[in-house]
Short mmCIF file of C-alpha atoms and ligand atoms in Angstrom, two decimals:
data_model
loop_
_atom_site.label_atom_id
_atom_site.label_comp_id
_atom_site.label_asym_id
_atom_site.label_seq_id
_atom_site.Cartn_x
_atom_site.Cartn_y
_atom_site.Cartn_z
CA UNK A 41 -10.02 -1.34 19.82
CA UNK A 42 -7.28 -4.25 20.86
CA UNK A 43 -5.76 -6.87 19.26
CA UNK A 44 -2.58 -8.03 17.33
CA UNK A 45 -0.72 -5.69 14.79
CA UNK A 46 -1.49 -6.29 11.07
CA UNK A 47 1.27 -5.03 8.21
CA UNK A 48 0.24 -4.20 4.53
CA UNK A 49 3.34 -3.49 2.14
CA UNK A 50 2.65 -1.08 -0.86
CA UNK A 51 5.62 -1.63 -3.50
CA UNK A 52 6.51 0.09 -6.55
CA UNK A 53 9.06 2.78 -7.20
CA UNK A 54 8.43 4.22 -3.85
CA UNK A 55 7.42 1.54 -1.20
CA UNK A 56 6.06 1.96 2.22
CA UNK A 57 4.28 0.11 4.95
CA UNK A 58 0.92 0.12 6.49
CA UNK A 59 0.89 -1.09 9.93
CA UNK A 60 -2.43 -1.51 11.64
CA UNK A 61 -3.02 -2.13 15.22
CA UNK A 62 -3.74 -0.37 18.69
CA UNK A 63 -1.00 1.79 20.24
CA UNK A 64 0.76 3.05 17.42
CA UNK A 65 0.23 6.76 18.17
CA UNK A 66 2.19 6.07 21.82
CA UNK A 67 5.04 3.81 19.88
CA UNK A 68 7.63 6.23 20.07
CA UNK A 69 10.47 3.64 18.78
CA UNK A 70 7.85 2.85 15.66
CA UNK A 71 7.06 6.73 14.92
CA UNK A 72 10.90 7.81 15.27
CA UNK A 73 12.04 4.97 13.03
CA UNK A 74 10.41 6.96 10.16
CA UNK A 75 12.26 10.26 10.58
CA UNK A 76 15.13 11.12 8.32
CA UNK A 77 16.07 14.31 10.14
CA UNK A 78 15.78 16.45 13.29
CA UNK A 79 12.51 18.32 12.20
CA UNK A 80 8.97 16.67 12.85
CA UNK A 81 5.47 18.86 11.83
CA UNK A 82 2.05 17.80 13.03
CA UNK A 83 -0.78 18.66 11.41
CA UNK A 84 -4.14 17.65 12.73
CA UNK A 85 -7.69 19.46 13.68
CA UNK A 86 -9.45 20.66 16.47
CA UNK A 87 -11.17 17.49 17.17
CA UNK A 88 -8.13 15.16 16.82
CA UNK A 89 -5.50 17.51 18.24
CA UNK A 90 -6.54 17.65 21.90
CA UNK A 91 -6.89 13.83 21.95
CA UNK A 92 -3.63 12.55 20.50
CA UNK A 93 -1.16 15.26 19.53
CA UNK A 94 0.36 15.66 22.94
CA UNK A 95 0.50 11.70 22.80
CA UNK A 96 2.48 11.74 19.63
CA UNK A 97 4.87 14.15 20.23
CA UNK A 98 5.76 12.99 23.88
CA UNK A 99 6.10 9.41 22.05
CA UNK A 100 8.42 10.84 19.37
CA UNK A 101 10.32 12.99 22.23
CA UNK A 102 10.80 9.82 24.19
CA UNK A 103 12.77 8.35 21.51
CA UNK A 104 14.50 11.51 19.97
CA UNK A 105 14.96 14.14 22.80
CA UNK A 106 16.75 16.64 20.17
CA UNK A 107 13.49 16.51 17.90
CA UNK A 108 12.45 20.21 16.90
CA UNK A 109 8.82 19.74 16.95
CA UNK A 110 6.18 22.32 15.12
CA UNK A 111 2.60 22.03 15.34
CA UNK A 112 -0.53 23.23 13.05
CA UNK A 113 -4.36 22.87 13.82
CA UNK A 114 -6.67 23.51 11.41
CA UNK A 115 -10.39 23.68 11.69
CA UNK A 116 -12.38 20.34 11.37
CA UNK A 117 -14.60 19.48 8.19
CA UNK A 118 -14.49 18.90 4.65
CA UNK A 119 -15.51 22.60 4.27
CA UNK A 120 -12.12 23.38 5.45
CA UNK A 121 -10.01 21.50 2.95
CA UNK A 122 -9.47 24.64 0.94
CA UNK A 123 -6.60 26.60 -0.76
CA UNK A 124 -6.67 29.10 2.28
CA UNK A 125 -6.09 26.58 4.83
CA UNK A 126 -3.48 24.84 2.53
CA UNK A 127 -1.35 28.26 2.66
CA UNK A 128 -1.81 28.17 6.09
CA UNK A 129 -0.11 25.04 6.64
CA UNK A 130 2.52 26.38 4.27
CA UNK A 131 3.19 29.44 6.38
CA UNK A 132 3.39 27.61 9.72
CA UNK A 133 5.84 25.13 8.05
CA UNK A 134 7.86 28.25 6.77
CA UNK A 135 7.61 30.19 10.60
CA UNK A 136 8.73 26.90 11.96
CA UNK A 137 11.80 26.39 10.00
CA UNK A 138 11.48 23.23 8.91
CA UNK A 139 13.65 21.36 6.63
CA UNK A 140 14.24 19.67 3.61
CA UNK A 141 14.48 16.59 5.69
CA UNK A 142 11.73 17.45 8.11
CA UNK A 143 8.74 14.86 8.32
CA UNK A 144 5.19 15.84 8.00
CA UNK A 145 3.02 13.63 10.06
CA UNK A 146 -0.82 14.13 8.92
CA UNK A 147 -2.79 13.25 12.40
CA UNK A 148 -6.57 12.87 11.64
CA UNK A 149 -8.55 12.03 9.23
CA UNK A 150 -9.31 12.39 5.18
CA UNK A 151 -9.36 16.15 5.30
CA UNK A 152 -6.62 16.62 7.52
CA UNK A 153 -4.50 13.54 5.61
CA UNK A 154 -5.47 15.22 1.82
CA UNK A 155 -4.78 18.72 2.92
CA UNK A 156 -1.77 18.20 4.76
CA UNK A 157 -0.54 15.39 2.67
CA UNK A 158 -0.62 18.21 -0.52
CA UNK A 159 1.30 20.60 1.86
CA UNK A 160 4.10 17.82 2.13
CA UNK A 161 4.17 17.34 -1.71
CA UNK A 162 4.90 21.18 -2.02
CA UNK A 163 6.95 22.17 1.02
CA UNK A 164 10.49 22.76 -0.54
CA UNK A 165 9.33 20.44 -3.46
CA UNK A 166 8.46 17.25 -1.42
CA UNK A 167 9.08 16.44 2.34
CA UNK A 168 8.13 13.12 3.82
CA UNK A 169 4.57 12.56 5.23
CA UNK A 170 3.65 10.19 7.58
CA UNK A 171 -0.05 9.56 7.73
CA UNK A 172 -1.52 8.76 11.10
CA UNK A 173 -5.28 8.14 9.93
CA UNK A 174 -7.92 8.26 13.04
CA UNK A 175 -11.01 7.45 11.25
CA UNK A 176 -12.03 4.60 9.34
CA UNK A 177 -12.58 5.92 5.96
CA UNK A 178 -8.83 7.44 5.92
CA UNK A 179 -7.29 4.03 7.50
CA UNK A 180 -9.06 1.88 4.79
CA UNK A 181 -8.71 4.25 1.87
CA UNK A 182 -7.54 7.90 1.71
CA UNK A 183 -4.27 7.27 3.97
CA UNK A 184 -2.94 4.83 1.45
CA UNK A 185 -2.17 5.59 -2.28
CA UNK A 186 -0.36 9.08 -2.38
CA UNK A 187 -3.70 11.04 -3.52
CA UNK A 188 -3.53 14.43 -1.79
CA UNK A 189 -5.86 17.31 -2.71
CA UNK A 190 -7.84 20.17 -1.76
CA UNK A 191 -11.19 21.19 -2.90
CA UNK A 192 -12.44 24.28 -5.02
CA UNK A 193 -16.00 25.81 -5.04
CA UNK A 194 -16.34 24.23 -8.64
CA UNK A 195 -15.40 20.74 -7.53
CA UNK A 196 -13.69 18.49 -5.09
CA UNK A 197 -9.79 17.25 -5.19
CA UNK A 198 -9.34 19.64 -8.07
CA UNK A 199 -6.06 20.78 -7.02
CA UNK A 200 -3.44 18.32 -5.99
CA UNK A 201 -0.32 15.98 -6.36
CA UNK A 202 0.35 12.48 -6.25
CA UNK A 203 2.74 12.31 -2.99
CA UNK A 204 2.91 8.64 -1.73
CA UNK A 205 3.41 8.57 2.49
CA UNK A 206 6.54 7.51 3.83
CA UNK A 207 4.49 5.18 6.05
CA UNK A 208 0.90 4.65 7.21
CA UNK A 209 0.74 4.34 10.84
CA UNK A 210 -3.22 3.25 11.84
CA UNK A 211 -3.56 3.20 15.60
CA UNK A 212 -7.05 1.29 15.66
CA UNK A 213 -7.31 2.22 19.23
CA UNK A 214 -8.57 5.60 17.86
CA UNK A 215 -11.41 4.23 16.45
CA UNK A 216 -13.28 4.02 20.12
CA UNK A 217 -13.78 8.12 19.88
CA UNK A 218 -15.25 7.81 16.41
CA UNK A 219 -18.70 9.12 16.15
CA UNK A 220 -21.02 6.76 14.82
CA UNK A 221 -21.60 8.98 11.45
CA UNK A 222 -17.84 8.49 10.85
CA UNK A 223 -17.72 4.98 10.88
CA UNK A 224 -20.45 4.32 8.72
CA UNK A 225 -18.76 6.79 6.31
CA UNK A 226 -15.73 4.82 6.15
CA UNK A 227 -17.82 1.37 5.66
CA UNK A 228 -19.17 2.77 2.44
CA UNK A 229 -15.23 2.66 0.98
CA UNK A 230 -14.96 -0.52 2.49
CA UNK A 231 -17.96 -1.75 0.42
CA UNK A 232 -16.53 -0.39 -2.51
CA UNK A 233 -13.49 -2.71 -2.42
CA UNK A 234 -16.59 -5.91 -3.07
CA UNK A 235 -18.23 -4.22 -5.18
CA UNK A 236 -15.40 -3.28 -7.74
CA UNK A 237 -13.68 -6.44 -7.62
CA UNK A 238 -14.17 -9.01 -4.76
CA UNK A 239 -17.61 -10.74 -4.40
CA UNK A 240 -16.81 -12.64 -1.84
CA UNK A 241 -15.49 -10.18 0.29
CA UNK A 242 -19.28 -8.26 -0.08
CA UNK A 243 -20.44 -11.88 1.39
CA UNK A 244 -18.14 -11.11 4.21
CA UNK A 245 -19.19 -7.86 4.79
CA UNK A 246 -22.92 -8.86 4.78
CA UNK A 247 -22.20 -11.49 7.27
CA UNK A 248 -20.05 -9.12 9.69
CA UNK A 249 -22.83 -5.82 8.91
CA UNK A 250 -24.15 -5.98 12.35
CA UNK A 251 -20.38 -6.73 14.19
CA UNK A 252 -19.12 -3.72 11.86
CA UNK A 253 -22.07 -1.25 13.25
CA UNK A 254 -21.02 -2.84 16.81
CA UNK A 255 -17.59 -2.02 16.35
CA UNK A 256 -16.37 -5.39 16.91
CA UNK A 257 -12.51 -5.45 17.12
CA UNK A 258 -12.02 -8.28 15.03
CA UNK A 259 -14.71 -7.38 12.42
CA UNK A 260 -12.99 -4.10 12.40
CA UNK A 261 -9.53 -4.78 11.97
CA UNK A 262 -10.57 -7.95 9.47
CA UNK A 263 -12.39 -5.17 7.54
CA UNK A 264 -9.28 -2.79 7.47
CA UNK A 265 -6.44 -4.85 6.73
CA UNK A 266 -8.78 -6.38 3.39
CA UNK A 267 -9.53 -3.20 2.30
CA UNK A 268 -5.52 -1.76 2.66
CA UNK A 269 -4.43 -5.24 0.82
CA UNK A 270 -7.14 -4.30 -2.02
CA UNK A 271 -5.90 -0.81 -2.40
CA UNK A 272 -2.40 -1.43 -1.88
CA UNK A 273 -2.29 -4.12 -4.74
CA UNK A 274 -4.25 -1.31 -7.14
CA UNK A 275 -1.74 1.60 -6.01
CA UNK A 276 1.16 -0.62 -6.78
CA UNK A 277 0.26 -1.58 -9.81
CA UNK A 278 -1.04 2.07 -11.11
CA UNK A 279 0.22 4.53 -8.53
CA UNK A 280 -0.86 7.52 -11.33
CA UNK A 281 -4.25 6.25 -11.94
CA UNK A 282 -3.44 5.49 -15.91
CA UNK A 283 -5.90 2.62 -15.82
CA UNK A 284 -7.19 0.43 -13.31
CA UNK A 285 -6.63 2.35 -10.20
CA UNK A 286 -9.85 4.68 -11.47
CA UNK A 287 -11.70 1.58 -10.63
CA UNK A 288 -11.23 3.16 -6.66
CA UNK A 289 -13.52 5.89 -8.07
CA UNK A 290 -16.60 3.58 -8.13
CA UNK A 291 -19.68 6.14 -7.25
CA UNK A 292 -17.08 8.91 -6.74
CA UNK A 293 -18.23 10.67 -10.14
CA UNK A 294 -21.73 11.11 -8.72
CA UNK A 295 -20.60 11.46 -5.24
CA UNK A 296 -18.09 14.29 -5.84
CA UNK A 297 -20.81 16.06 -7.66
CA UNK A 298 -23.17 15.69 -4.83
CA UNK A 299 -20.46 17.13 -2.31
CA UNK A 300 -19.45 20.26 -4.45
CA UNK A 301 -23.51 21.15 -5.13
CA UNK A 302 -24.06 20.84 -1.42
CA UNK A 303 -20.97 23.22 -0.81
CA UNK A 304 -19.19 20.25 1.22
CA UNK A 305 -21.46 20.82 4.09
CA UNK A 306 -24.24 18.13 3.41
CA UNK A 307 -23.53 14.68 2.95
CA UNK A 308 -20.13 13.14 4.24
CA UNK A 309 -17.73 11.95 1.59
CA UNK A 310 -18.94 8.39 2.64
CA UNK A 311 -22.13 8.81 2.53
CA UNK A 312 -21.73 10.59 -0.67
CA UNK A 313 -20.00 7.88 -2.14
CA UNK A 314 -22.88 5.02 -0.85
CA UNK A 315 -25.34 7.14 -3.10
CA UNK A 316 -22.71 7.49 -5.82
CA UNK A 317 -22.20 3.46 -5.83
CA UNK A 318 -26.17 3.11 -6.00
CA UNK A 319 -26.30 5.25 -8.65
CA UNK A 320 -23.46 4.00 -10.73
CA UNK A 321 -25.37 0.65 -10.44
CA UNK A 322 -28.65 2.08 -11.60
CA UNK A 323 -26.17 4.03 -14.69
CA UNK A 324 -25.06 0.61 -15.69
CA UNK A 325 -28.57 -0.91 -15.39
CA UNK A 326 -29.64 1.65 -17.86
CA UNK A 327 -26.71 1.05 -20.28
CA UNK A 328 -27.32 -2.80 -20.26
CA UNK A 329 -24.50 -3.77 -18.36
CA UNK A 330 -25.73 -5.27 -15.23
CA UNK A 331 -28.74 -6.64 -13.48
CA UNK A 332 -31.29 -4.88 -11.40
CA UNK A 333 -30.66 -7.68 -8.93
CA UNK A 334 -27.16 -6.63 -8.68
CA UNK A 335 -28.13 -2.99 -7.84
CA UNK A 336 -30.33 -4.26 -5.32
CA UNK A 337 -27.94 -6.27 -3.59
CA UNK A 338 -25.65 -3.15 -3.38
CA UNK A 339 -28.60 -1.06 -2.16
CA UNK A 340 -29.89 -3.41 0.58
CA UNK A 341 -26.33 -3.78 2.05
CA UNK A 342 -25.53 -0.21 2.03
CA UNK A 343 -28.99 0.23 3.69
CA UNK A 344 -28.18 -2.47 6.22
CA UNK A 345 -24.94 -0.30 7.19
CA UNK A 346 -27.11 2.68 7.58
CA UNK A 347 -25.85 4.61 4.69
CA UNK A 348 -28.07 7.14 2.57
CA UNK A 349 -29.06 5.19 -1.27
CA UNK A 350 -31.06 7.87 -2.49
CA UNK A 351 -29.93 11.65 -3.77
CA UNK A 352 -31.36 13.88 -1.39
CA UNK A 353 -34.46 16.11 -2.15
CA UNK A 354 -33.96 19.20 -4.24
CA UNK A 355 -30.74 18.86 -6.05
CA UNK A 356 -30.63 20.22 -9.60
CA UNK A 357 -29.76 17.73 -11.99
CA UNK A 358 -28.04 20.14 -14.53
CA UNK A 359 -26.31 21.67 -11.88
CA UNK A 360 -24.33 18.25 -10.84
CA UNK A 361 -24.23 17.12 -14.33
CA UNK A 362 -21.96 20.52 -14.67
CA UNK A 363 -20.14 19.33 -11.86
CA UNK A 364 -19.22 16.09 -13.60
CA UNK A 365 -17.89 17.72 -16.51
CA UNK A 366 -15.27 19.40 -14.85
CA UNK A 367 -14.60 15.37 -13.23
CA UNK A 368 -10.99 14.48 -13.31
CA UNK A 369 -11.64 11.32 -15.23
CA UNK A 370 -13.51 13.26 -17.82
CA UNK A 371 -11.47 13.26 -21.26
CA UNK A 372 -12.26 14.91 -24.85
CA UNK A 373 -14.52 11.76 -25.42
CA UNK A 374 -17.00 12.97 -22.53
CA UNK A 375 -17.47 11.77 -19.07
CA UNK A 376 -16.16 8.65 -18.13
CA UNK A 377 -17.47 6.59 -15.16
CA UNK A 378 -16.82 3.42 -13.64
CA UNK A 379 -19.53 1.16 -13.87
CA UNK A 380 -20.09 -2.70 -13.60
CA UNK A 381 -21.17 -5.55 -15.26
CA UNK A 382 -22.36 -7.03 -11.77
CA UNK A 383 -21.12 -7.33 -8.34
CA UNK A 384 -17.47 -7.53 -8.24
CA UNK A 385 -16.88 -6.57 -11.86
CA UNK A 386 -16.33 -2.89 -12.26
CA UNK A 387 -14.80 -1.12 -15.18
CA UNK A 388 -14.11 1.95 -16.52
CA UNK A 389 -16.59 3.66 -19.39
CA UNK A 390 -15.65 6.37 -21.48
CA UNK A 391 -17.64 8.38 -23.69
CA UNK A 392 -21.16 7.97 -21.54
CA UNK A 393 -24.03 9.82 -22.49
CA UNK A 394 -25.20 12.90 -20.71
CA UNK A 395 -28.62 11.88 -21.27
CA UNK A 396 -28.42 8.58 -19.30
CA UNK A 397 -26.59 10.30 -16.58
CA UNK A 398 -29.56 12.80 -16.27
CA UNK A 399 -31.92 9.80 -16.31
CA UNK A 400 -30.66 8.35 -13.61
CA UNK A 401 -30.01 11.62 -11.55
CA UNK A 402 -34.03 12.46 -12.40
CA UNK A 403 -34.85 8.81 -10.60
O1 LIG B 624 -6.98 6.42 -4.20
C1 LIG B 624 -8.05 6.41 -5.11
O2 LIG B 624 -7.37 6.57 -6.09
C2 LIG B 624 -9.34 7.03 -5.08
O3 LIG B 624 -9.98 7.14 -5.74
C3 LIG B 624 -9.76 6.64 -3.51
C4 LIG B 624 -11.16 7.49 -3.42
O4 LIG B 624 -12.09 6.79 -2.34
C5 LIG B 624 -10.72 8.82 -2.69
O5 LIG B 624 -12.03 9.56 -2.50
C6 LIG B 624 -9.79 9.85 -3.55
O6 LIG B 624 -9.50 10.65 -2.98
C7 LIG B 624 -10.87 10.31 -4.86
O7 LIG B 624 -9.58 11.00 -5.58
P1 LIG B 624 -10.18 11.73 -6.86
O8 LIG B 624 -8.98 11.32 -7.83
O9 LIG B 624 -11.53 11.24 -7.56
O10 LIG B 624 -10.16 12.88 -6.66
ZN1 ZN B 625 -13.65 7.75 -1.56
#
């Protein structure tokens, strides 16, 4: 991807910068500018490390020849976002002698970012984490906002911490090597921003669907920047999800249950969120909050983006419901869902009756 550099600031108690543009992984001055000490540790996966890890290390060393650099490469895939792999990263940090002023670089997609961000949150009670997202989903969503976590067999992201990154450097030229399925997964989270609070953005996505699927540079850069602006504004106002940040979970209660029930080896996160958003729209309809036209509009757009919109066959609704009872938004008043009054008007709804959820799951 070519094009100009864009920047989004995330304010609040621990402000940081999101830089978006081509060439950032080779930009030694920008990478080294975020270092505090003399230790750097790169976490990546077996797909991404061979393409980019040496380039990042060379770029850092070109500015800081004295830098001590450690590295850990994990197996790729959501099924690897485990406590075991978290422990392996911690072990690698210890063996490499990384000190309190070390900087961990999370080089990869959402799994690497979430897992290694959690390791950065825990190692010596917290070291700097710089997110270097290499997938669209990580660029538009998971690298921003400081949610870090690993999955358990019982549920997605159940163990984690809020640990805002020191910086997010999204090198858009890495998208050239992104498999189409991963591109589409990222587009699901882009659609989410329009669905929750920006109807005109949804119109824009509609108008640029073909360009986005064709990886048009300008369309992708615009989608990434606008998504990051939305996310930055929300996490700045509500960093710890006491209120409006929960809206970013549209489609995730259904989606996480789906990923969990499939053992993290079925639909990927973006695909599960696409299905989940349609189910959330249907739930809203069933509860009398929104109109069928809104559901159809969302469904049609996601289908145009070649994302799934229906539950895969053979899933047990009761098992899905059991996963949802362990969703992090659930409280004493029962299940909480992000529903909408229509396109661009999402809200948190506590105490959602389980029979309504089951009816939606049963179609
Ligand atoms: O940043 C947030 O807040 C989100 O909810 C963004 C989600 O797209 C993302 O998948 C997040 O990791 C889900 O968090 P969780 O709290 O539901 O586990
Ligand atoms: Zn998500």
